[in-house]
mmCIF file of C-alpha atoms in Angstrom:
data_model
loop_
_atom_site.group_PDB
_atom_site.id
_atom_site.type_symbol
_atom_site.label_atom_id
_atom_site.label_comp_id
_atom_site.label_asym_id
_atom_site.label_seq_id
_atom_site.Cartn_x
_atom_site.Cartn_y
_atom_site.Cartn_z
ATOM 1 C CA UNK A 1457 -33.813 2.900 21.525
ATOM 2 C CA UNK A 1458 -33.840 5.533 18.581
ATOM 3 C CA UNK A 1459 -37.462 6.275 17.241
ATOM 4 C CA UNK A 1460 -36.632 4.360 14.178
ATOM 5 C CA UNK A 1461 -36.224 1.564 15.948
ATOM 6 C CA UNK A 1462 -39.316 2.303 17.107
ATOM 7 C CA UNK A 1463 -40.985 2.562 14.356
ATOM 8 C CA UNK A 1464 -39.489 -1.094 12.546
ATOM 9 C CA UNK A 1465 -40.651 -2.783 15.650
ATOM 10 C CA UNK A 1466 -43.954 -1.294 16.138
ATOM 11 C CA UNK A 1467 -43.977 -2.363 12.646
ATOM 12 C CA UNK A 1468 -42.856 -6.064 12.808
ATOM 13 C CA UNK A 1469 -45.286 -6.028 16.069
ATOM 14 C CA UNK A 1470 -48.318 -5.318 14.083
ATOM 15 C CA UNK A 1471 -47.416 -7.060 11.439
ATOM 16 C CA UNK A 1472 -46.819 -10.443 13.335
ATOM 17 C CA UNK A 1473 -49.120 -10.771 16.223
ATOM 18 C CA UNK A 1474 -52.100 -12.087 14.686
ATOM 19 C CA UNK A 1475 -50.383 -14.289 12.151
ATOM 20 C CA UNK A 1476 -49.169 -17.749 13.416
ATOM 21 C CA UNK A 1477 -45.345 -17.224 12.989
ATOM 22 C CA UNK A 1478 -44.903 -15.470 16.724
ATOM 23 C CA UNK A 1479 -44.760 -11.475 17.213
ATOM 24 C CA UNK A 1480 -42.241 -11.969 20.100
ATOM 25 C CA UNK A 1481 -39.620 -14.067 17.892
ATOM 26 C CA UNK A 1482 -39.416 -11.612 15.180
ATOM 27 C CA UNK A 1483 -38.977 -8.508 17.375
ATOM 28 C CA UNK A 1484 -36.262 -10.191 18.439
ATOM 29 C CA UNK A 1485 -35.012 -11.597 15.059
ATOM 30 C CA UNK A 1486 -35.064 -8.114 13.918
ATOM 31 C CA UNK A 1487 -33.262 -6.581 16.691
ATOM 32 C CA UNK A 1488 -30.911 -9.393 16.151
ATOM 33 C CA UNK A 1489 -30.385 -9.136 12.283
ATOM 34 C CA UNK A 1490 -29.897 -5.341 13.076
ATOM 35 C CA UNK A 1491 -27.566 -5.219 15.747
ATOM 36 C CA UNK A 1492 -29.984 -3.512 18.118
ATOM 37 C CA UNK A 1493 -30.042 -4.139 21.779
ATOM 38 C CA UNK A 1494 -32.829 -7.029 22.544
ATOM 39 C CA UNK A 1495 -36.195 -5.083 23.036
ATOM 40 C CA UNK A 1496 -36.838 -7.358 26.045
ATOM 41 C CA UNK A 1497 -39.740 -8.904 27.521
ATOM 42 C CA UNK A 1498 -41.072 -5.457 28.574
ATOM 43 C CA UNK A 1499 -41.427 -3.308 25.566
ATOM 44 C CA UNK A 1500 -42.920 -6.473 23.451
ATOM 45 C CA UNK A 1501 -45.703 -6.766 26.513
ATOM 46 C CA UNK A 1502 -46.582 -3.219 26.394
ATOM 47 C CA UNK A 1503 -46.061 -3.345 22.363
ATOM 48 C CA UNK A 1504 -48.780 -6.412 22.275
ATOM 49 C CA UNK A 1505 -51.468 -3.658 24.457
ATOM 50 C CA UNK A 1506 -51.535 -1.396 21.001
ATOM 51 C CA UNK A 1507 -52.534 -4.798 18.882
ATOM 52 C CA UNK A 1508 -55.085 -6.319 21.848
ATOM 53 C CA UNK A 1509 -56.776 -2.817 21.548
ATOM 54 C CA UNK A 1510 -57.143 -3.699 17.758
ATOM 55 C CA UNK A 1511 -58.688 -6.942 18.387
ATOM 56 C CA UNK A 1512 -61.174 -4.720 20.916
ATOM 57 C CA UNK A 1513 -62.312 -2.106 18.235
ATOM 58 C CA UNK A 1514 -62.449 -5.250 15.678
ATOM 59 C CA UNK A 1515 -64.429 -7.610 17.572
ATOM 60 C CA UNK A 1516 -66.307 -4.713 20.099
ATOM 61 C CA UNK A 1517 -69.769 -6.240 18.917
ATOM 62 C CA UNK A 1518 -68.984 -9.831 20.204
ATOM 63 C CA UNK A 1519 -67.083 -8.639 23.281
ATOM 64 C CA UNK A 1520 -69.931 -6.231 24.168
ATOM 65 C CA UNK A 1521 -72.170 -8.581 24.289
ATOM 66 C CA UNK A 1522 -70.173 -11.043 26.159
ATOM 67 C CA UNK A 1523 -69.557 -8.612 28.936
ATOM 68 C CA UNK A 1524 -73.235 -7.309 28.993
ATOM 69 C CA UNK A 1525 -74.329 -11.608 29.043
ATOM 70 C CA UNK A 1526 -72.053 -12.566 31.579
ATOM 71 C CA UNK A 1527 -72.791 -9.749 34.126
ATOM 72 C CA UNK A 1528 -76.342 -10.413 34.173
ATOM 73 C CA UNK A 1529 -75.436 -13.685 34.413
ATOM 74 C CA UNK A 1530 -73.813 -12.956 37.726
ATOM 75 C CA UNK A 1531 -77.561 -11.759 39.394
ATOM 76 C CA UNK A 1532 -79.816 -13.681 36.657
ATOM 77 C CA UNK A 1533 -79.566 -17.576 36.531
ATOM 78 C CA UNK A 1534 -81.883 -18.071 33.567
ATOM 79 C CA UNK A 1535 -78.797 -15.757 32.149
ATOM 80 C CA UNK A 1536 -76.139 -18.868 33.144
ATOM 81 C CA UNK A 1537 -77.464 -21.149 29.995
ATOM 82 C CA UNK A 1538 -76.594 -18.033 27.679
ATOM 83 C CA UNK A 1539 -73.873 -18.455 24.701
ATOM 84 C CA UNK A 1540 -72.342 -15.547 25.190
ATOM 85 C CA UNK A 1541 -72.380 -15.365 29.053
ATOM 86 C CA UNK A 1542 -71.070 -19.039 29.236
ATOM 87 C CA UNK A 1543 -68.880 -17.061 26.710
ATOM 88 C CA UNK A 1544 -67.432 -14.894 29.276
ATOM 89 C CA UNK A 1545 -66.242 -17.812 31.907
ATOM 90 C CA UNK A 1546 -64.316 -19.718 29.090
ATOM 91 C CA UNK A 1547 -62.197 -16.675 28.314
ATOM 92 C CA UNK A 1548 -61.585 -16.144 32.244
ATOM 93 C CA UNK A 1549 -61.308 -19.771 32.901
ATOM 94 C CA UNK A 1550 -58.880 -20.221 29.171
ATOM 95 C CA UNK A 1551 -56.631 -16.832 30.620
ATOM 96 C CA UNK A 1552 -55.402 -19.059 34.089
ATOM 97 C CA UNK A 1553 -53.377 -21.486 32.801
ATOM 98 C CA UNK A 1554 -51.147 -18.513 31.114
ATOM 99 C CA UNK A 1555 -51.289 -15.975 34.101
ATOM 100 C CA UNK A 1556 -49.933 -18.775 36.507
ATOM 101 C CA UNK A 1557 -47.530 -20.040 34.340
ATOM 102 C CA UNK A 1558 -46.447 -16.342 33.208
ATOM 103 C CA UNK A 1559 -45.569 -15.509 36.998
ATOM 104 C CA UNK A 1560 -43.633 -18.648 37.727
ATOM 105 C CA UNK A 1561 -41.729 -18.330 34.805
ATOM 106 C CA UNK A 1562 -41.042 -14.526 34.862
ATOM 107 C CA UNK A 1563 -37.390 -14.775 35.117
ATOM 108 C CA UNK A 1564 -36.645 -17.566 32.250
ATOM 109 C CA UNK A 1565 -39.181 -15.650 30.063
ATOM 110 C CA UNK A 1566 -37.026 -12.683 30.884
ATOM 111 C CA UNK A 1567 -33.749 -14.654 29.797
ATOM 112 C CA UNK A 1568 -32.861 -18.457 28.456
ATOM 113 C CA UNK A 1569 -36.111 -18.419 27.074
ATOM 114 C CA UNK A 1570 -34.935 -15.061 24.779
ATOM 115 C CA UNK A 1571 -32.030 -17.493 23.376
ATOM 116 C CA UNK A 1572 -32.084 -17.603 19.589
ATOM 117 C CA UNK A 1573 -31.595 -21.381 19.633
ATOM 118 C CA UNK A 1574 -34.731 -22.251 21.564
ATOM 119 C CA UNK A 1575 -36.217 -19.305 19.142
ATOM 120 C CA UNK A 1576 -35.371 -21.346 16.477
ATOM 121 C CA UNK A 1577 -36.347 -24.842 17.367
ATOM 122 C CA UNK A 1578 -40.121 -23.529 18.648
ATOM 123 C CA UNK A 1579 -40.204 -22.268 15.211
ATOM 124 C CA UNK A 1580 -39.923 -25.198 13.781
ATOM 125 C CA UNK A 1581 -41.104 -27.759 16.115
ATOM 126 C CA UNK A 1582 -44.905 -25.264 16.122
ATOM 127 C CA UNK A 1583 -44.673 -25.119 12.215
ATOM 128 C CA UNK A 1584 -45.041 -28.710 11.907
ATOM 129 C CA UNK A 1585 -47.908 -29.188 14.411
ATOM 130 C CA UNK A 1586 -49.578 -26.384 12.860
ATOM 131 C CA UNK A 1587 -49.125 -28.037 9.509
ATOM 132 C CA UNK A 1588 -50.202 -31.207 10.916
ATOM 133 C CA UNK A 1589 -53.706 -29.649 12.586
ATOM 134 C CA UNK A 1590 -54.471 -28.025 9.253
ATOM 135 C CA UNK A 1591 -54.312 -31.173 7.264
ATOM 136 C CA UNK A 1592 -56.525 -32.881 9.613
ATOM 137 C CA UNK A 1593 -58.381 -29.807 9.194
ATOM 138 C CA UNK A 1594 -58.927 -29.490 5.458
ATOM 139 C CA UNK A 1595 -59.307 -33.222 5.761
ATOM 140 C CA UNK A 1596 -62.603 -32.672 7.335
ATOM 141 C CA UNK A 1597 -63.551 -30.170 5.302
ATOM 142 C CA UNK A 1598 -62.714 -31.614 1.904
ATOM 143 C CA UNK A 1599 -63.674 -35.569 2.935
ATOM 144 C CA UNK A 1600 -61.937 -38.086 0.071
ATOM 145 C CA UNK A 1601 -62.549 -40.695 -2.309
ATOM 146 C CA UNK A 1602 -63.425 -42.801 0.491
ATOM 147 C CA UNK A 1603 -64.004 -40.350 3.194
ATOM 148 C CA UNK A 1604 -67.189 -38.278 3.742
ATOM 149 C CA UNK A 1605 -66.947 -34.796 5.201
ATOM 150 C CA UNK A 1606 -66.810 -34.222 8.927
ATOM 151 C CA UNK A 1607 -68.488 -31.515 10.153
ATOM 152 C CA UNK A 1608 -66.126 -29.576 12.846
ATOM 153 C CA UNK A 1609 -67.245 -28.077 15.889
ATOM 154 C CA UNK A 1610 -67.887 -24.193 16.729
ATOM 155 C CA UNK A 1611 -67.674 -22.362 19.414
ATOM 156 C CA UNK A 1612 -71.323 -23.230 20.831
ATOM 157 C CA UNK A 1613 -69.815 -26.783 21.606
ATOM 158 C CA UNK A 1614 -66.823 -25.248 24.153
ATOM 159 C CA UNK A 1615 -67.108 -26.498 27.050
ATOM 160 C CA UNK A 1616 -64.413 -26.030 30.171
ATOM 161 C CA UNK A 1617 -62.275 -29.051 29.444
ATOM 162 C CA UNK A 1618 -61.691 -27.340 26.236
ATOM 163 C CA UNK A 1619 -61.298 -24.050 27.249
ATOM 164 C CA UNK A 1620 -58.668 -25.028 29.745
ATOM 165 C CA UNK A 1621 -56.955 -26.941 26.490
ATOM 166 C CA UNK A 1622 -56.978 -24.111 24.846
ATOM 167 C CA UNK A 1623 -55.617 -22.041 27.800
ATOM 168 C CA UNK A 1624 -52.655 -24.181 28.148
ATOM 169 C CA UNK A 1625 -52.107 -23.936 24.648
ATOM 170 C CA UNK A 1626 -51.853 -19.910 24.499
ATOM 171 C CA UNK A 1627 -49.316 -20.560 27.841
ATOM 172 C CA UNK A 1628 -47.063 -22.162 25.365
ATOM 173 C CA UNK A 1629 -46.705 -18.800 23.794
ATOM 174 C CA UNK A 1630 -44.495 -17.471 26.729
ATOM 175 C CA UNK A 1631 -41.294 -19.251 25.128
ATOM 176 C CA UNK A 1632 -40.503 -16.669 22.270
ATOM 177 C CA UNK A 1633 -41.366 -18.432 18.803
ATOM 178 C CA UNK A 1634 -44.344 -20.627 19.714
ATOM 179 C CA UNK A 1635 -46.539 -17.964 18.833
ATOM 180 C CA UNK A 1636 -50.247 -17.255 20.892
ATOM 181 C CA UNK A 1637 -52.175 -17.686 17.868
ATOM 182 C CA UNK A 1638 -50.413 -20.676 16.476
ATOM 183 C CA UNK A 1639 -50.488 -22.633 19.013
ATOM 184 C CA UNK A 1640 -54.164 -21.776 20.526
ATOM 185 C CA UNK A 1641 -55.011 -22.315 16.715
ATOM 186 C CA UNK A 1642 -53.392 -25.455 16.587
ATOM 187 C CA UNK A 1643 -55.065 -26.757 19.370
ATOM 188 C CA UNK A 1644 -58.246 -25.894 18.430
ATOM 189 C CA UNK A 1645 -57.939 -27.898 14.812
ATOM 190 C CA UNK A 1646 -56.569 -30.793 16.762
ATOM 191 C CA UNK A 1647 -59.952 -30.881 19.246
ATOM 192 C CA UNK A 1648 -61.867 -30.602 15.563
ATOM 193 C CA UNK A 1649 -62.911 -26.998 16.026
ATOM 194 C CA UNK A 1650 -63.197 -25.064 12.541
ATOM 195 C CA UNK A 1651 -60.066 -22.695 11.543
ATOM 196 C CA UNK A 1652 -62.416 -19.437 11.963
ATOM 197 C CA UNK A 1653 -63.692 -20.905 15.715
ATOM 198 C CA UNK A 1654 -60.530 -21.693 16.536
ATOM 199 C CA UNK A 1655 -59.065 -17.863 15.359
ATOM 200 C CA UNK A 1656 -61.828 -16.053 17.132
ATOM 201 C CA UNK A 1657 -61.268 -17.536 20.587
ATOM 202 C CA UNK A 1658 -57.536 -17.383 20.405
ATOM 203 C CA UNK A 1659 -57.874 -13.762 19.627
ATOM 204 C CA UNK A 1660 -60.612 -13.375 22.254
ATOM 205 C CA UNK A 1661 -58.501 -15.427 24.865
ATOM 206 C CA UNK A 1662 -55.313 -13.680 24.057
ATOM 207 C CA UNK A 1663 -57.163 -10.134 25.578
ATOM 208 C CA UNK A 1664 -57.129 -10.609 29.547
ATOM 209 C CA UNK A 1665 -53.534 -12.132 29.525
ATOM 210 C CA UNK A 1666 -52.345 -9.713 26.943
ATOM 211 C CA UNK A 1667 -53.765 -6.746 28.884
ATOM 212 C CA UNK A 1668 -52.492 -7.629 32.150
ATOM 213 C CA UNK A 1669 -48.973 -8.454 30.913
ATOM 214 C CA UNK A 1670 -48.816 -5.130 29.528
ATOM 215 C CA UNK A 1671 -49.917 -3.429 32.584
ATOM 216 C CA UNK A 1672 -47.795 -5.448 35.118
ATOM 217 C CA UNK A 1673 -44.800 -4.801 32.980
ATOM 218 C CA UNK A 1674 -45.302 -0.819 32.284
ATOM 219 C CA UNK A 1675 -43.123 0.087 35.505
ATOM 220 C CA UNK A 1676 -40.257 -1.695 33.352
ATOM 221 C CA UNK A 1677 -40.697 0.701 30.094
ATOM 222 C CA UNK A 1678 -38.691 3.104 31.166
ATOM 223 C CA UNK A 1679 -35.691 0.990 32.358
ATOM 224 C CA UNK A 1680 -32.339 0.094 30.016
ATOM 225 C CA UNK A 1681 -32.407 1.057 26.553
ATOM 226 C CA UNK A 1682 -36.024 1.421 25.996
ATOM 227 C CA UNK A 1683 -37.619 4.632 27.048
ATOM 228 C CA UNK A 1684 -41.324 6.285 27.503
ATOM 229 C CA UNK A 1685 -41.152 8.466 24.174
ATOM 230 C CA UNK A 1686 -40.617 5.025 21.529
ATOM 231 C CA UNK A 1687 -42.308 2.361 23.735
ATOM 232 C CA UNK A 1688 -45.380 4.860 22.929
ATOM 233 C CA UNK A 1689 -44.777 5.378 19.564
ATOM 234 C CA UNK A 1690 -44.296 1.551 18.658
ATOM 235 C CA UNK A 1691 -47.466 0.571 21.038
ATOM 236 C CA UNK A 1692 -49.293 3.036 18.316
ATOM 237 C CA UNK A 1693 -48.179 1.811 15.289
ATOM 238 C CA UNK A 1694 -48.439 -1.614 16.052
ATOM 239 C CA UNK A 1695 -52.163 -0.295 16.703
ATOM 240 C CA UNK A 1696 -53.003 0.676 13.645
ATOM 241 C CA UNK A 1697 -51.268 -1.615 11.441
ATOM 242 C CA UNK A 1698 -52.326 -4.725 13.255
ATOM 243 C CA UNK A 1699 -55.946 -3.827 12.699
ATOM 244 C CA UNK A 1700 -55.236 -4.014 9.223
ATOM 245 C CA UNK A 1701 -54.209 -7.517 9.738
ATOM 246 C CA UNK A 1702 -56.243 -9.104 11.882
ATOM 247 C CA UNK A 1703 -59.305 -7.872 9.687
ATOM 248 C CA UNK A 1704 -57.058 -9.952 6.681
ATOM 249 C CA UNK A 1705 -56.531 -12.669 8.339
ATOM 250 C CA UNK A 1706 -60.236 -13.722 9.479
ATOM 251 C CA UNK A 1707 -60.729 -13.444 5.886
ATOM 252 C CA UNK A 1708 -57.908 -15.516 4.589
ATOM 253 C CA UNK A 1709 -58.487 -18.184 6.889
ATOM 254 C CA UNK A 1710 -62.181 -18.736 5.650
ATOM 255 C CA UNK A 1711 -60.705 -20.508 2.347
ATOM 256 C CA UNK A 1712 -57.366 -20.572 2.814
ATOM 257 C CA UNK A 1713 -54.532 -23.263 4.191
ATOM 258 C CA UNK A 1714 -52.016 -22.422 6.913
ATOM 259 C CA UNK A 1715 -49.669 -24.131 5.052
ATOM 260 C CA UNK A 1716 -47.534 -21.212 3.967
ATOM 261 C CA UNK A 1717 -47.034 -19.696 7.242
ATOM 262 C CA UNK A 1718 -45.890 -23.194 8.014
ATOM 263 C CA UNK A 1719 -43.127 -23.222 5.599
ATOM 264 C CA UNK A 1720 -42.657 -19.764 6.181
ATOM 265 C CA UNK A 1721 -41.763 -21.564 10.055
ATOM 266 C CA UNK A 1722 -39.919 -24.097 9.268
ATOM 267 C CA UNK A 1723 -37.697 -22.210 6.737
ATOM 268 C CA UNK A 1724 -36.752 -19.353 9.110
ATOM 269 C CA UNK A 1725 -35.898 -21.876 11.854
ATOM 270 C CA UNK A 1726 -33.772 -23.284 9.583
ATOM 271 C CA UNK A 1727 -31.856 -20.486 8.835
ATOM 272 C CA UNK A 1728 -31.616 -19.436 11.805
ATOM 273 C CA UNK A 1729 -29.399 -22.870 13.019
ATOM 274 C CA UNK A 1730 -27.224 -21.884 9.953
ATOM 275 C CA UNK A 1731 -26.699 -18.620 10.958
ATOM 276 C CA UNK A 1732 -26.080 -19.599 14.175
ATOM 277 C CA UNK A 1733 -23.940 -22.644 13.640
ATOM 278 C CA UNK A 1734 -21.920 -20.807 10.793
ATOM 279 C CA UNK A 1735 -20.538 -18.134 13.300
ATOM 280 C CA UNK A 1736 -22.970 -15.329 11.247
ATOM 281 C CA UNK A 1737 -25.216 -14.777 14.546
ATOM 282 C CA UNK A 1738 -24.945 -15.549 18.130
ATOM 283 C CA UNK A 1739 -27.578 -16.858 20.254
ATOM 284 C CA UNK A 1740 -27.359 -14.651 22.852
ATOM 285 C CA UNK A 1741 -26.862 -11.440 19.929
ATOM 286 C CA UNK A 1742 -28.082 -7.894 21.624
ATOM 287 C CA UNK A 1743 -28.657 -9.490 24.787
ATOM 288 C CA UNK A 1744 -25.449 -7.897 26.379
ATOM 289 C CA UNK A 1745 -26.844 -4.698 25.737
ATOM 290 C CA UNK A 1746 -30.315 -5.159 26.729
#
């Protein structure tokens, strides 16, 4: 891997991580498009550490005092009724699902899942639930001429059950195209949380499984195509420039729809079948090389 390569998919990682449309897909749509050797599981794990330490420095308050609640909860019980301790169990309770699945499906993760035809159908098949959730969303928000406003839950009202339902729904993420935050996201507007509730624990959830993938996958860096030296240097810039968009994003979802990152789904999934069944792009493009 050159250090412009490097660079573009640092880029695309930053750029893509925190929005619904799946980081994972596009680093290898662009590696695809290019004619660059797949990136591979790997170098998008360790890639995903430089935007989880964005979501650390962006939401360090809340995560301070989540840590600092749920160890005194550990030797105080009058602790155990706390928000933010109870806090800290949903995130390690909501990070199982993913870590179990994540080890039993190592290999397919690692391989059919990669497949530009699966890519393409998550895409799609994600875009419409998400476009589905919002609309029940907004019509909560909005009410009707013959609907009154529903008042959606926040994060005080998680409980386990939900937790776990959200856990199983980041877990979806490890097919390539689902995307962590679109489909955590998604099923948080389906239980009737609110679209900032739902954001924040997605992004919260997505640290411990994040984190660890990145770690358990660093002795790979180094193997194939991808080397110390760019792993680095994409890790950093999809740092710094997915900081930039996660601080958007918590904005735009206050007043805004998902609905264009929805077409933006469905579109690109589309495409991608034409490509594919046109003879423009192979399924299995860069793989060889990987």
């Amino acid at each position: 891997m050159s250090w412009f390569e490097s660079f573009v998919l640092g880029l695309v990682q930053g750029l893509t991580e925190f929005l619904p449309i799946s980081s994972s897909a596009h680093l290898r749509l662009t590696a695809a498009f290019a004619g660059w050797h797949d990136p591979g599981a790997a170098f998008t794990a360790i890639t995903q550490i430089g935007t989880e330490a964005a979501v650390l420095i962006y939401f360090r308050k809340d995560i301070a005092r989540i840590v600092s609640a749920w160890f005194r909860s550990l030797t105080n019980s009058a602790m155990r009724s706390d928000h933010d301790a109870q806090m800290g169990w949903l995130v390690i309770i909501g990070s199982l699902p993913i870590g179990f699945l994540g080890l039993a499906f190592k290999d397919q993760i690692e391989g059919p899942f990669r497949d530009l035809r699966l890519i393409a159908t998550t895409l799609i098949v994600l875009g419409i639930v998400l476009g589905i959730a919002d609309r029940l969303a907004a019509r909560d928000e909005t009410g009707g001429k013959h609907r009154a406003i529903k008042e959606r839950k926040s994060l005080k009202e998680l409980g386990v059950k939900d937790g776990l339902i959200f856990g199983f729904c980041q877990a979806m993420a490890l097919v390539p195209g689902v995307s962590r935050s679109g489909a955590t996201i998604s099923g948080g507007l389906l239980m009737g949380y609110t679209r900032e509730a739902a954001a924040r624990y997605s992004f919260l959830l997505a640290i411990p499984a994040v984190l660890a993938s990145g770690v358990f996958e660093l002795k790979d860096a180094g193997e194939g195509h991808v080397s110390w030296g760019p792993t680095i240097f994409a890790t950093v810039i999809a740092f710094a420039v997915g900081y930039a968009v996660i601080a958007w994003f918590m904005k735009f979802i206050t007043t805004k729809s998902f609905m264009p990152f929805v077409i933006y789904r469905v579109l690109l999934g589309i495409l991608l079948f034409v490509l594919i069944g046109a003879g423009v792009l192979s399924p299995h493009a860069g793989e060889s090389a990987g």
